[in-house]
mmCIF file of C-alpha atoms and ligand atoms in Angstrom:
data_model
loop_
_atom_site.group_PDB
_atom_site.id
_atom_site.type_symbol
_atom_site.label_atom_id
_atom_site.label_comp_id
_atom_site.label_asym_id
_atom_site.label_seq_id
_atom_site.Cartn_x
_atom_site.Cartn_y
_atom_site.Cartn_z
ATOM 1 C CA MET A 1 -14.585 26.529 3.468
ATOM 2 C CA ALA A 2 -18.034 25.565 4.656
ATOM 3 C CA SER A 3 -18.239 23.970 8.121
ATOM 4 C CA ASP A 4 -18.055 20.191 8.332
ATOM 5 C CA SER A 5 -21.867 19.949 8.758
ATOM 6 C CA GLU A 6 -22.646 22.038 5.592
ATOM 7 C CA TRP A 7 -19.822 20.527 3.459
ATOM 8 C CA LYS A 8 -21.203 17.749 1.291
ATOM 9 C CA PRO A 9 -18.825 15.774 -0.926
ATOM 10 C CA GLN A 10 -20.019 15.351 -4.516
ATOM 11 C CA THR A 11 -20.887 11.845 -5.491
ATOM 12 C CA ASP A 12 -21.359 12.462 -9.199
ATOM 13 C CA MET A 13 -18.713 10.537 -11.296
ATOM 14 C CA PRO A 14 -19.029 12.745 -14.451
ATOM 15 C CA SER A 15 -18.257 15.868 -12.459
ATOM 16 C CA PHE A 16 -15.249 14.016 -10.878
ATOM 17 C CA VAL A 17 -13.993 13.068 -14.384
ATOM 18 C CA SER A 18 -14.259 16.568 -15.650
ATOM 19 C CA THR A 19 -12.373 17.798 -12.514
ATOM 20 C CA LEU A 20 -9.765 15.054 -13.098
ATOM 21 C CA LYS A 21 -9.315 16.346 -16.711
ATOM 22 C CA SER A 22 -8.604 19.821 -15.542
ATOM 23 C CA CYS A 23 -5.795 18.636 -13.207
ATOM 24 C CA LYS A 24 -2.074 18.819 -13.805
ATOM 25 C CA HIS A 25 -0.524 16.939 -10.878
ATOM 26 C CA ILE A 26 -2.479 13.952 -9.535
ATOM 27 C CA ILE A 27 -1.532 11.695 -6.651
ATOM 28 C CA ALA A 28 -3.312 8.645 -5.315
ATOM 29 C CA VAL A 29 -2.840 7.382 -1.731
ATOM 30 C CA ALA A 30 -3.791 3.746 -1.443
ATOM 31 C CA GLY A 31 -4.457 1.468 1.483
ATOM 32 C CA ALA A 32 -5.438 -2.159 2.206
ATOM 33 C CA GLY A 33 -8.934 -1.792 0.755
ATOM 34 C CA LEU A 34 -7.432 -1.497 -2.730
ATOM 35 C CA SER A 35 -6.193 -5.163 -2.332
ATOM 36 C CA ALA A 36 -9.238 -6.455 -0.475
ATOM 37 C CA ALA A 37 -10.833 -7.834 -3.708
ATOM 38 C CA SER A 38 -7.617 -9.732 -4.352
ATOM 39 C CA GLY A 39 -8.126 -11.702 -1.150
ATOM 40 C CA ILE A 40 -5.647 -9.781 0.999
ATOM 41 C CA PRO A 41 -7.195 -9.186 4.480
ATOM 42 C CA THR A 42 -7.407 -5.563 5.425
ATOM 43 C CA PHE A 43 -6.296 -4.459 8.859
ATOM 44 C CA ARG A 44 -9.363 -2.967 10.439
ATOM 45 C CA GLY A 45 -12.239 -4.119 8.331
ATOM 46 C CA ALA A 46 -14.373 -7.247 9.002
ATOM 47 C CA GLY A 47 -11.977 -10.192 9.580
ATOM 48 C CA GLY A 48 -9.185 -7.506 9.509
ATOM 49 C CA LEU A 49 -5.712 -8.468 10.542
ATOM 50 C CA TRP A 50 -5.267 -5.763 13.105
ATOM 51 C CA ARG A 51 -8.476 -6.715 14.808
ATOM 52 C CA LYS A 52 -7.217 -10.188 15.549
ATOM 53 C CA TYR A 53 -3.561 -9.180 16.159
ATOM 54 C CA ASP A 54 -3.060 -5.672 17.415
ATOM 55 C CA ALA A 55 -0.733 -4.012 14.874
ATOM 56 C CA VAL A 56 1.507 -2.528 17.458
ATOM 57 C CA THR A 57 2.214 -5.869 19.021
ATOM 58 C CA LEU A 58 3.350 -7.176 15.644
ATOM 59 C CA ALA A 59 4.527 -4.431 13.313
ATOM 60 C CA THR A 60 7.241 -2.804 15.448
ATOM 61 C CA PRO A 61 10.991 -3.357 15.805
ATOM 62 C CA GLN A 62 10.430 -4.105 19.581
ATOM 63 C CA ALA A 63 7.876 -6.818 18.713
ATOM 64 C CA PHE A 64 10.379 -8.384 16.372
ATOM 65 C CA LYS A 65 13.184 -8.180 19.016
ATOM 66 C CA ASP A 66 10.894 -9.669 21.696
ATOM 67 C CA ASN A 67 9.338 -12.451 19.552
ATOM 68 C CA PRO A 68 10.791 -12.837 16.071
ATOM 69 C CA SER A 69 9.087 -16.247 15.816
ATOM 70 C CA ARG A 70 5.586 -14.747 16.112
ATOM 71 C CA VAL A 71 6.381 -11.727 13.878
ATOM 72 C CA TRP A 72 7.874 -13.869 11.136
ATOM 73 C CA GLN A 73 4.846 -16.199 11.247
ATOM 74 C CA PHE A 74 2.617 -13.072 10.775
ATOM 75 C CA TYR A 75 4.615 -11.951 7.801
ATOM 76 C CA HIS A 76 4.858 -15.542 6.398
ATOM 77 C CA TYR A 77 1.010 -15.715 6.638
ATOM 78 C CA ARG A 78 0.800 -12.441 4.675
ATOM 79 C CA ARG A 79 3.461 -13.438 2.118
ATOM 80 C CA GLU A 80 1.435 -16.625 1.368
ATOM 81 C CA LYS A 81 -1.773 -14.610 1.042
ATOM 82 C CA ALA A 82 -0.072 -12.109 -1.333
ATOM 83 C CA LEU A 83 1.535 -14.934 -3.430
ATOM 84 C CA ALA A 84 -1.909 -16.463 -3.938
ATOM 85 C CA ALA A 85 -3.437 -13.085 -4.911
ATOM 86 C CA GLN A 86 -3.826 -11.445 -8.278
ATOM 87 C CA PRO A 87 -4.139 -7.724 -9.050
ATOM 88 C CA ASN A 88 -7.778 -6.681 -9.252
ATOM 89 C CA PRO A 89 -9.340 -4.141 -11.663
ATOM 90 C CA GLY A 90 -8.646 -1.383 -9.085
ATOM 91 C CA HIS A 91 -4.861 -2.073 -9.254
ATOM 92 C CA LEU A 92 -5.065 -2.321 -13.067
ATOM 93 C CA ALA A 93 -6.920 1.023 -13.435
ATOM 94 C CA LEU A 94 -4.280 2.752 -11.347
ATOM 95 C CA ALA A 95 -1.491 1.004 -13.282
ATOM 96 C CA MET A 96 -2.974 1.957 -16.683
ATOM 97 C CA PHE A 97 -3.293 5.544 -15.516
ATOM 98 C CA SER A 98 0.375 5.552 -14.455
ATOM 99 C CA VAL A 99 1.490 4.848 -18.144
ATOM 100 C CA PRO A 100 2.115 8.372 -19.651
ATOM 101 C CA SER A 101 1.008 7.398 -23.243
ATOM 102 C CA ILE A 102 -2.305 6.158 -21.815
ATOM 103 C CA ARG A 103 -2.780 9.072 -19.362
ATOM 104 C CA GLU A 104 -2.013 11.590 -22.198
ATOM 105 C CA LYS A 105 -5.104 10.477 -24.044
ATOM 106 C CA ILE A 106 -7.240 11.272 -20.987
ATOM 107 C CA ILE A 107 -5.375 14.283 -19.608
ATOM 108 C CA PRO A 108 -2.574 15.687 -21.734
ATOM 109 C CA GLY A 109 0.409 16.912 -19.708
ATOM 110 C CA ALA A 110 -0.632 15.687 -16.324
ATOM 111 C CA SER A 111 1.716 13.976 -13.855
ATOM 112 C CA PHE A 112 0.710 11.014 -11.672
ATOM 113 C CA ARG A 113 2.138 9.311 -8.555
ATOM 114 C CA LEU A 114 0.698 6.276 -6.781
ATOM 115 C CA ILE A 115 1.678 6.495 -3.105
ATOM 116 C CA THR A 116 0.773 3.066 -1.607
ATOM 117 C CA GLN A 117 0.731 2.037 2.040
ATOM 118 C CA ASN A 118 0.331 -1.572 0.834
ATOM 119 C CA VAL A 119 3.384 -3.967 0.952
ATOM 120 C CA ASP A 120 1.780 -6.736 -0.990
ATOM 121 C CA GLY A 121 3.411 -5.861 -4.339
ATOM 122 C CA LEU A 122 0.114 -6.007 -6.297
ATOM 123 C CA SER A 123 0.393 -2.571 -7.738
ATOM 124 C CA ARG A 124 3.773 -3.402 -9.181
ATOM 125 C CA ARG A 125 2.512 -6.773 -10.487
ATOM 126 C CA ALA A 126 -0.431 -4.872 -12.089
ATOM 127 C CA LEU A 127 2.170 -3.000 -14.219
ATOM 128 C CA ASP A 128 3.709 -6.355 -15.234
ATOM 129 C CA GLN A 129 0.325 -7.655 -16.220
ATOM 130 C CA ILE A 130 -0.382 -4.626 -18.409
ATOM 131 C CA ALA A 131 3.051 -5.038 -20.104
ATOM 132 C CA GLU A 132 2.037 -8.687 -20.853
ATOM 133 C CA MET A 133 -1.425 -7.649 -22.096
ATOM 134 C CA HIS A 134 -0.020 -4.748 -24.157
ATOM 135 C CA PRO A 135 3.435 -5.665 -25.462
ATOM 136 C CA GLU A 136 3.605 -2.394 -27.315
ATOM 137 C CA LEU A 137 3.624 -0.658 -23.882
ATOM 138 C CA ALA A 138 6.216 -2.967 -22.315
ATOM 139 C CA GLU A 139 9.190 -0.756 -22.923
ATOM 140 C CA GLU A 140 7.426 2.397 -21.587
ATOM 141 C CA ILE A 141 6.142 0.450 -18.575
ATOM 142 C CA ARG A 142 9.745 -0.712 -17.809
ATOM 143 C CA SER A 143 10.970 2.916 -18.042
ATOM 144 C CA ALA A 144 11.972 4.913 -15.046
ATOM 145 C CA ALA A 145 9.054 7.339 -15.631
ATOM 146 C CA VAL A 146 6.634 4.511 -14.787
ATOM 147 C CA GLU A 147 8.739 2.552 -12.363
ATOM 148 C CA ASP A 148 9.437 5.613 -10.272
ATOM 149 C CA SER A 149 5.788 6.727 -10.286
ATOM 150 C CA LEU A 150 4.919 3.950 -7.749
ATOM 151 C CA LEU A 151 5.945 4.874 -4.276
ATOM 152 C CA GLU A 152 5.803 1.976 -1.878
ATOM 153 C CA MET A 153 6.107 4.080 1.245
ATOM 154 C CA HIS A 154 5.739 1.222 3.812
ATOM 155 C CA GLY A 155 8.253 -1.026 2.093
ATOM 156 C CA ARG A 156 7.816 -4.450 0.505
ATOM 157 C CA LEU A 157 6.559 -7.669 2.029
ATOM 158 C CA PHE A 158 8.777 -9.757 -0.244
ATOM 159 C CA ASP A 159 11.986 -7.929 0.652
ATOM 160 C CA VAL A 160 14.079 -9.774 3.189
ATOM 161 C CA VAL A 161 16.627 -7.575 5.005
ATOM 162 C CA CYS A 162 19.650 -8.527 7.160
ATOM 163 C CA THR A 163 19.353 -7.304 10.737
ATOM 164 C CA SER A 164 23.159 -6.922 11.114
ATOM 165 C CA SER A 165 24.033 -3.198 10.975
ATOM 166 C CA LYS A 166 27.429 -4.253 9.478
ATOM 167 C CA CYS A 167 25.702 -5.980 6.562
ATOM 168 C CA GLY A 168 22.127 -4.714 5.870
ATOM 169 C CA HIS A 169 21.826 -6.916 2.739
ATOM 170 C CA ARG A 170 18.343 -6.572 1.151
ATOM 171 C CA GLU A 171 17.015 -9.009 -1.370
ATOM 172 C CA HIS A 172 13.650 -9.634 -3.039
ATOM 173 C CA ASN A 173 12.617 -13.075 -2.135
ATOM 174 C CA LEU A 174 9.483 -14.853 -3.393
ATOM 175 C CA ASP A 175 10.298 -18.241 -1.761
ATOM 176 C CA SER A 176 7.204 -20.023 -0.460
ATOM 177 C CA PRO A 177 7.886 -20.658 2.417
ATOM 178 C CA VAL A 178 10.614 -18.127 2.940
ATOM 179 C CA CYS A 179 12.267 -20.777 5.197
ATOM 180 C CA PRO A 180 11.359 -24.438 5.922
ATOM 181 C CA ALA A 181 10.474 -23.868 9.606
ATOM 182 C CA LEU A 182 7.629 -21.509 8.615
ATOM 183 C CA ALA A 183 5.925 -24.054 6.415
ATOM 184 C CA GLY A 184 2.317 -24.661 7.354
ATOM 185 C CA THR A 185 2.293 -21.956 10.090
ATOM 186 C CA GLU A 186 0.045 -19.770 7.899
ATOM 187 C CA ASN A 187 -2.916 -22.059 8.747
ATOM 188 C CA VAL A 188 -2.344 -21.736 12.432
ATOM 189 C CA PHE A 189 -2.208 -17.943 12.103
ATOM 190 C CA ALA A 190 -5.304 -17.859 10.000
ATOM 191 C CA GLN A 191 -7.261 -19.745 12.604
ATOM 192 C CA ASN A 192 -6.118 -17.384 15.319
ATOM 193 C CA GLN A 193 -4.638 -20.272 17.321
ATOM 194 C CA PRO A 194 -1.575 -19.865 19.519
ATOM 195 C CA GLU A 195 1.311 -20.160 17.094
ATOM 196 C CA PRO A 196 4.176 -22.660 17.467
ATOM 197 C CA HIS A 197 7.560 -21.372 18.782
ATOM 198 C CA ILE A 198 10.279 -21.357 16.104
ATOM 199 C CA ASP A 199 13.905 -21.081 17.278
ATOM 200 C CA VAL A 200 15.718 -18.042 15.924
ATOM 201 C CA VAL A 201 18.268 -20.314 14.289
ATOM 202 C CA ASP A 202 15.436 -21.725 12.182
ATOM 203 C CA LEU A 203 14.066 -18.288 11.082
ATOM 204 C CA PRO A 204 15.018 -16.619 7.841
ATOM 205 C CA LYS A 205 18.743 -15.747 7.628
ATOM 206 C CA CYS A 206 20.729 -13.272 5.520
ATOM 207 C CA LYS A 207 22.174 -15.100 2.535
ATOM 208 C CA LYS A 208 25.318 -13.006 2.768
ATOM 209 C CA CYS A 209 26.339 -13.121 6.476
ATOM 210 C CA GLY A 210 23.997 -15.641 8.009
ATOM 211 C CA SER A 211 22.482 -13.141 10.533
ATOM 212 C CA LEU A 212 18.772 -13.178 11.326
ATOM 213 C CA ALA A 213 16.839 -11.508 8.480
ATOM 214 C CA ARG A 214 13.606 -9.419 8.871
ATOM 215 C CA PRO A 215 10.728 -8.560 6.525
ATOM 216 C CA GLY A 216 11.601 -5.489 4.295
ATOM 217 C CA VAL A 217 8.572 -3.460 5.560
ATOM 218 C CA VAL A 218 8.444 -0.122 7.449
ATOM 219 C CA TRP A 219 7.208 -0.829 11.016
ATOM 220 C CA PHE A 220 5.584 1.602 13.366
ATOM 221 C CA GLY A 221 8.163 4.054 14.628
ATOM 222 C CA GLU A 222 10.305 3.567 11.481
ATOM 223 C CA ILE A 223 10.697 6.217 8.761
ATOM 224 C CA PRO A 224 8.553 5.536 5.650
ATOM 225 C CA TRP A 225 10.348 5.332 2.306
ATOM 226 C CA HIS A 226 10.370 8.119 -0.378
ATOM 227 C CA LEU A 227 9.271 10.800 2.145
ATOM 228 C CA ARG A 228 11.182 13.602 0.353
ATOM 229 C CA GLU A 229 9.717 12.691 -3.005
ATOM 230 C CA ILE A 230 6.235 12.239 -1.551
ATOM 231 C CA ASP A 231 6.572 15.722 0.025
ATOM 232 C CA VAL A 232 7.343 17.276 -3.320
ATOM 233 C CA GLU A 233 4.454 15.486 -4.943
ATOM 234 C CA VAL A 234 1.954 16.366 -2.218
ATOM 235 C CA ARG A 235 3.006 20.092 -2.435
ATOM 236 C CA LYS A 236 2.359 20.350 -6.129
ATOM 237 C CA ALA A 237 -0.736 18.016 -6.341
ATOM 238 C CA ASP A 238 -4.085 19.600 -7.429
ATOM 239 C CA LEU A 239 -5.903 16.307 -6.914
ATOM 240 C CA CYS A 240 -5.495 13.674 -4.261
ATOM 241 C CA ILE A 241 -7.297 10.422 -4.818
ATOM 242 C CA VAL A 242 -7.602 8.449 -1.462
ATOM 243 C CA VAL A 243 -8.463 4.835 -2.102
ATOM 244 C CA GLY A 244 -9.137 1.961 0.290
ATOM 245 C CA THR A 245 -7.693 3.409 3.480
ATOM 246 C CA SER A 246 -9.080 4.132 6.892
ATOM 247 C CA SER A 247 -6.697 7.057 6.981
ATOM 248 C CA LYS A 248 -5.469 6.303 10.473
ATOM 249 C CA VAL A 249 -1.751 5.828 9.951
ATOM 250 C CA TYR A 250 0.484 8.826 9.561
ATOM 251 C CA PRO A 251 2.100 10.517 7.723
ATOM 252 C CA ALA A 252 0.066 8.891 4.839
ATOM 253 C CA ALA A 253 -3.285 9.851 6.507
ATOM 254 C CA GLY A 254 -2.271 13.532 6.339
ATOM 255 C CA TYR A 255 -1.586 13.962 2.612
ATOM 256 C CA ALA A 256 -5.198 14.610 1.460
ATOM 257 C CA SER A 257 -5.742 17.465 3.870
ATOM 258 C CA GLU A 258 -2.369 18.911 2.923
ATOM 259 C CA VAL A 259 -3.423 18.953 -0.812
ATOM 260 C CA GLN A 260 -6.763 20.487 0.139
ATOM 261 C CA ALA A 261 -5.138 23.127 2.300
ATOM 262 C CA ARG A 262 -3.223 24.288 -0.764
ATOM 263 C CA GLY A 263 -6.400 24.509 -2.822
ATOM 264 C CA GLY A 264 -6.226 21.026 -4.341
ATOM 265 C CA LYS A 265 -9.198 18.680 -4.591
ATOM 266 C CA VAL A 266 -9.680 15.399 -2.671
ATOM 267 C CA ALA A 267 -11.611 12.358 -3.957
ATOM 268 C CA VAL A 268 -12.209 9.425 -1.520
ATOM 269 C CA PHE A 269 -12.955 5.868 -2.827
ATOM 270 C CA ASN A 270 -13.993 3.583 0.011
ATOM 271 C CA VAL A 271 -16.681 0.977 0.835
ATOM 272 C CA ASP A 272 -17.290 2.620 4.120
ATOM 273 C CA ARG A 273 -16.971 6.099 5.621
ATOM 274 C CA SER A 274 -13.381 6.920 6.732
ATOM 275 C CA ASP A 275 -11.492 9.496 8.728
ATOM 276 C CA GLY A 276 -11.734 12.884 7.097
ATOM 277 C CA ASP A 277 -13.965 11.867 4.191
ATOM 278 C CA GLN A 278 -16.629 14.345 5.247
ATOM 279 C CA ARG A 279 -14.197 17.106 4.134
ATOM 280 C CA ALA A 280 -13.538 15.522 0.695
ATOM 281 C CA ASP A 281 -14.625 17.177 -2.515
ATOM 282 C CA PHE A 282 -15.818 13.851 -3.940
ATOM 283 C CA LEU A 283 -16.805 10.652 -2.131
ATOM 284 C CA PHE A 284 -17.515 7.385 -3.972
ATOM 285 C CA LEU A 285 -18.762 4.705 -1.562
ATOM 286 C CA GLY A 286 -18.323 1.399 -3.152
ATOM 287 C CA PRO A 287 -15.665 -1.268 -3.906
ATOM 288 C CA SER A 288 -12.629 0.382 -5.531
ATOM 289 C CA GLU A 289 -12.339 -2.560 -7.866
ATOM 290 C CA SER A 290 -15.493 -1.225 -9.610
ATOM 291 C CA THR A 291 -15.395 2.546 -8.837
ATOM 292 C CA LEU A 292 -11.751 3.198 -9.803
ATOM 293 C CA PRO A 293 -12.012 1.821 -13.408
ATOM 294 C CA LYS A 294 -15.017 4.102 -13.948
ATOM 295 C CA ALA A 295 -13.130 7.086 -12.554
ATOM 296 C CA LEU A 296 -9.793 6.544 -14.363
ATOM 297 C CA GLY A 297 -10.986 4.520 -17.451
HETATM 298 C C1 BV8 B 301 6.607 7.443 11.400
HETATM 299 C C2 BV8 B 301 3.842 -1.936 6.910
HETATM 300 C C3 BV8 B 301 8.265 9.041 12.069
HETATM 301 C C4 BV8 B 301 3.943 -3.106 7.827
HETATM 302 C C5 BV8 B 301 2.530 -0.288 8.168
HETATM 303 C C6 BV8 B 301 1.784 11.678 13.304
HETATM 304 C C7 BV8 B 301 2.784 11.988 12.333
HETATM 305 C C8 BV8 B 301 3.791 11.026 12.071
HETATM 306 C C9 BV8 B 301 3.729 9.762 12.672
HETATM 307 C C10 BV8 B 301 2.691 9.491 13.643
HETATM 308 C C11 BV8 B 301 1.733 10.437 13.939
HETATM 309 N N1 BV8 B 301 0.934 9.928 14.832
HETATM 310 C C12 BV8 B 301 1.336 8.651 15.112
HETATM 311 C C13 BV8 B 301 2.397 8.325 14.460
HETATM 312 C C14 BV8 B 301 3.052 7.121 14.496
HETATM 313 C C15 BV8 B 301 2.576 6.013 13.599
HETATM 314 C C16 BV8 B 301 1.098 6.111 13.428
HETATM 315 O O1 BV8 B 301 0.574 6.665 12.482
HETATM 316 N N2 BV8 B 301 0.412 5.381 14.286
HETATM 317 C C17 BV8 B 301 -1.010 5.269 14.156
HETATM 318 C C18 BV8 B 301 -1.431 3.902 14.639
HETATM 319 C C19 BV8 B 301 -1.645 6.393 14.895
HETATM 320 N N3 BV8 B 301 3.238 6.217 12.289
HETATM 321 C C20 BV8 B 301 4.480 5.617 12.059
HETATM 322 O O2 BV8 B 301 5.032 5.037 12.979
HETATM 323 C C21 BV8 B 301 5.077 5.749 10.767
HETATM 324 N N4 BV8 B 301 6.398 6.229 10.915
HETATM 325 O O3 BV8 B 301 5.806 8.125 11.769
HETATM 326 O O4 BV8 B 301 8.006 7.780 11.461
HETATM 327 C C22 BV8 B 301 8.476 10.034 11.078
HETATM 328 C C23 BV8 B 301 7.407 10.340 10.110
HETATM 329 C C24 BV8 B 301 7.625 11.311 9.171
HETATM 330 C C25 BV8 B 301 8.866 12.000 9.163
HETATM 331 C C26 BV8 B 301 9.837 11.726 10.060
HETATM 332 C C27 BV8 B 301 9.680 10.763 11.012
HETATM 333 C C28 BV8 B 301 5.225 4.407 10.028
HETATM 334 C C29 BV8 B 301 3.865 3.781 9.824
HETATM 335 C C30 BV8 B 301 4.056 2.520 9.001
HETATM 336 C C31 BV8 B 301 3.585 1.269 9.715
HETATM 337 N N5 BV8 B 301 3.608 0.189 8.757
HETATM 338 N N6 BV8 B 301 2.602 -1.201 7.202
HETATM 339 C C32 BV8 B 301 2.836 -4.117 7.597
HETATM 340 O O5 BV8 B 301 2.045 -3.925 6.639
HETATM 341 O O6 BV8 B 301 2.781 -5.016 8.353
HETATM 342 S S1 BV8 B 301 1.077 0.363 8.550
HETATM 343 C C33 BV8 B 301 -0.197 -0.596 7.865
HETATM 344 O O7 BV8 B 301 -1.351 -0.225 8.542
HETATM 345 C C34 BV8 B 301 -0.493 -0.263 6.408
HETATM 346 O O8 BV8 B 301 0.642 -0.016 5.661
HETATM 347 C C35 BV8 B 301 -1.427 0.970 6.501
HETATM 348 O O9 BV8 B 301 -0.617 2.089 6.564
HETATM 349 C C36 BV8 B 301 -2.052 0.686 7.755
HETATM 350 C C37 BV8 B 301 -3.413 0.088 7.555
HETATM 351 O O10 BV8 B 301 -4.236 1.079 7.138
HETATM 352 P P1 BV8 B 301 -5.112 0.896 5.809
HETATM 353 O O11 BV8 B 301 -4.241 0.532 4.697
HETATM 354 O O12 BV8 B 301 -6.004 2.092 5.716
HETATM 355 O O13 BV8 B 301 -5.981 -0.393 6.087
HETATM 356 P P2 BV8 B 301 -7.280 -0.565 7.066
HETATM 357 O O14 BV8 B 301 -7.614 -1.965 7.183
HETATM 358 O O15 BV8 B 301 -7.118 0.322 8.274
HETATM 359 O O16 BV8 B 301 -8.439 0.180 6.217
HETATM 360 C C38 BV8 B 301 -8.880 -0.484 5.009
HETATM 361 C C39 BV8 B 301 -9.877 0.485 4.404
HETATM 362 O O17 BV8 B 301 -10.264 -0.031 3.136
HETATM 363 C C40 BV8 B 301 -11.084 0.715 5.252
HETATM 364 O O18 BV8 B 301 -11.434 2.085 5.229
HETATM 365 C C41 BV8 B 301 -12.227 -0.103 4.414
HETATM 366 O O19 BV8 B 301 -13.468 0.472 4.539
HETATM 367 C C42 BV8 B 301 -11.719 0.038 3.003
HETATM 368 N N7 BV8 B 301 -12.078 -1.028 2.133
HETATM 369 C C43 BV8 B 301 -12.228 -2.389 2.380
HETATM 370 N N8 BV8 B 301 -12.530 -2.954 1.248
HETATM 371 C C44 BV8 B 301 -12.593 -2.076 0.233
HETATM 372 C C45 BV8 B 301 -12.314 -0.796 0.804
HETATM 373 N N9 BV8 B 301 -12.243 0.329 0.068
HETATM 374 C C46 BV8 B 301 -12.484 0.194 -1.230
HETATM 375 N N10 BV8 B 301 -12.758 -0.947 -1.906
HETATM 376 C C47 BV8 B 301 -12.799 -2.139 -1.168
HETATM 377 N N11 BV8 B 301 -13.084 -3.278 -1.762
HETATM 378 ZN ZN1 ZN B 302 23.823 -9.931 6.391
#
């Protein structure tokens, strides 16, 4: 392959679409930028979460052990943001493309998996929205073929998990707030003020055994979900779409180069330059809420 300096990603959408139509196994790796237009703060961009609160001080098991009050307030803040958000056209374009009867009209016989680093649940809600807009597709959208095509590798913000190893109860919980003591703390967090201390006894508890509960996300140092299936999909992919990610967190950040190393193509959709995009086959700089619908429409 040409050296980095000679390699120039294509920026021409029609040639991307004709490449897309020649593919058999397509994966998309999504990050926080996909949800930015829905009002969910990204981690590293302007106003990003990680810039104000260093990720490693909040998204690790040790951080939760040391200061469950602060970590729960961080996740409560993000729950409230996600509850107020709606899927944007970028989520909807990916969701439509994940419905086999729709994809068949664009690329007969191709498989698709969306591997998302996002925990906000918007990609799954996009599927629900399409089922409402197109009742004739509802049964297919509820089928395992579509349900299982969405791989939330960093867990789910709205899952609440028991911390007792003897219990481990997990439930999907959309309560706002997730417990009374967290009410109103989202404003403090948003204004980057020192947050109030909440006693452990007042933090979310497991409904089954009463132990302290934690957010159902994958923290740094924890094993991402669906790794085995993702590995199978990455090995057979002939196209990897990388959307709205700074590609700094592993193992997600490594999938595009793995696909390319096996002869597959990589298309990056981002508003800014991002790690590794200079080696991409296609690069579409712009908001994914407008570029993705053009690419997958
Ligand atoms: C693990 C859930 C062991 C919680 C998150 C090498 C190999 C393996 C691991 C490592 C490795 N090197 C280091 C590690 C450890 C670590 C890691 O990667 N550290 C980093 C800091 C170097 N990885 C782990 O710990 C992982 N676990 O490795 O286990 C293992 C692994 C494999 C096999 C066996 C054992 C677990 C990491 C998961 C951490 N949890 N999230 C929560 O959300 O609170 S990470 C979290 O941060 C997100 O999920 C996401 O992954 C990451 C944020 O990144 P982005 O999504 O990219 O967001 P960001 O803000 O950075 O960028 C936004 C982008 O969007 C920007 O580029 C911007 O320009 C763009 N954008 C903005 N607006 C738009 C837009 N683009 C398009 N349109 C727009 N409108
Ligand atoms: Zn329990």
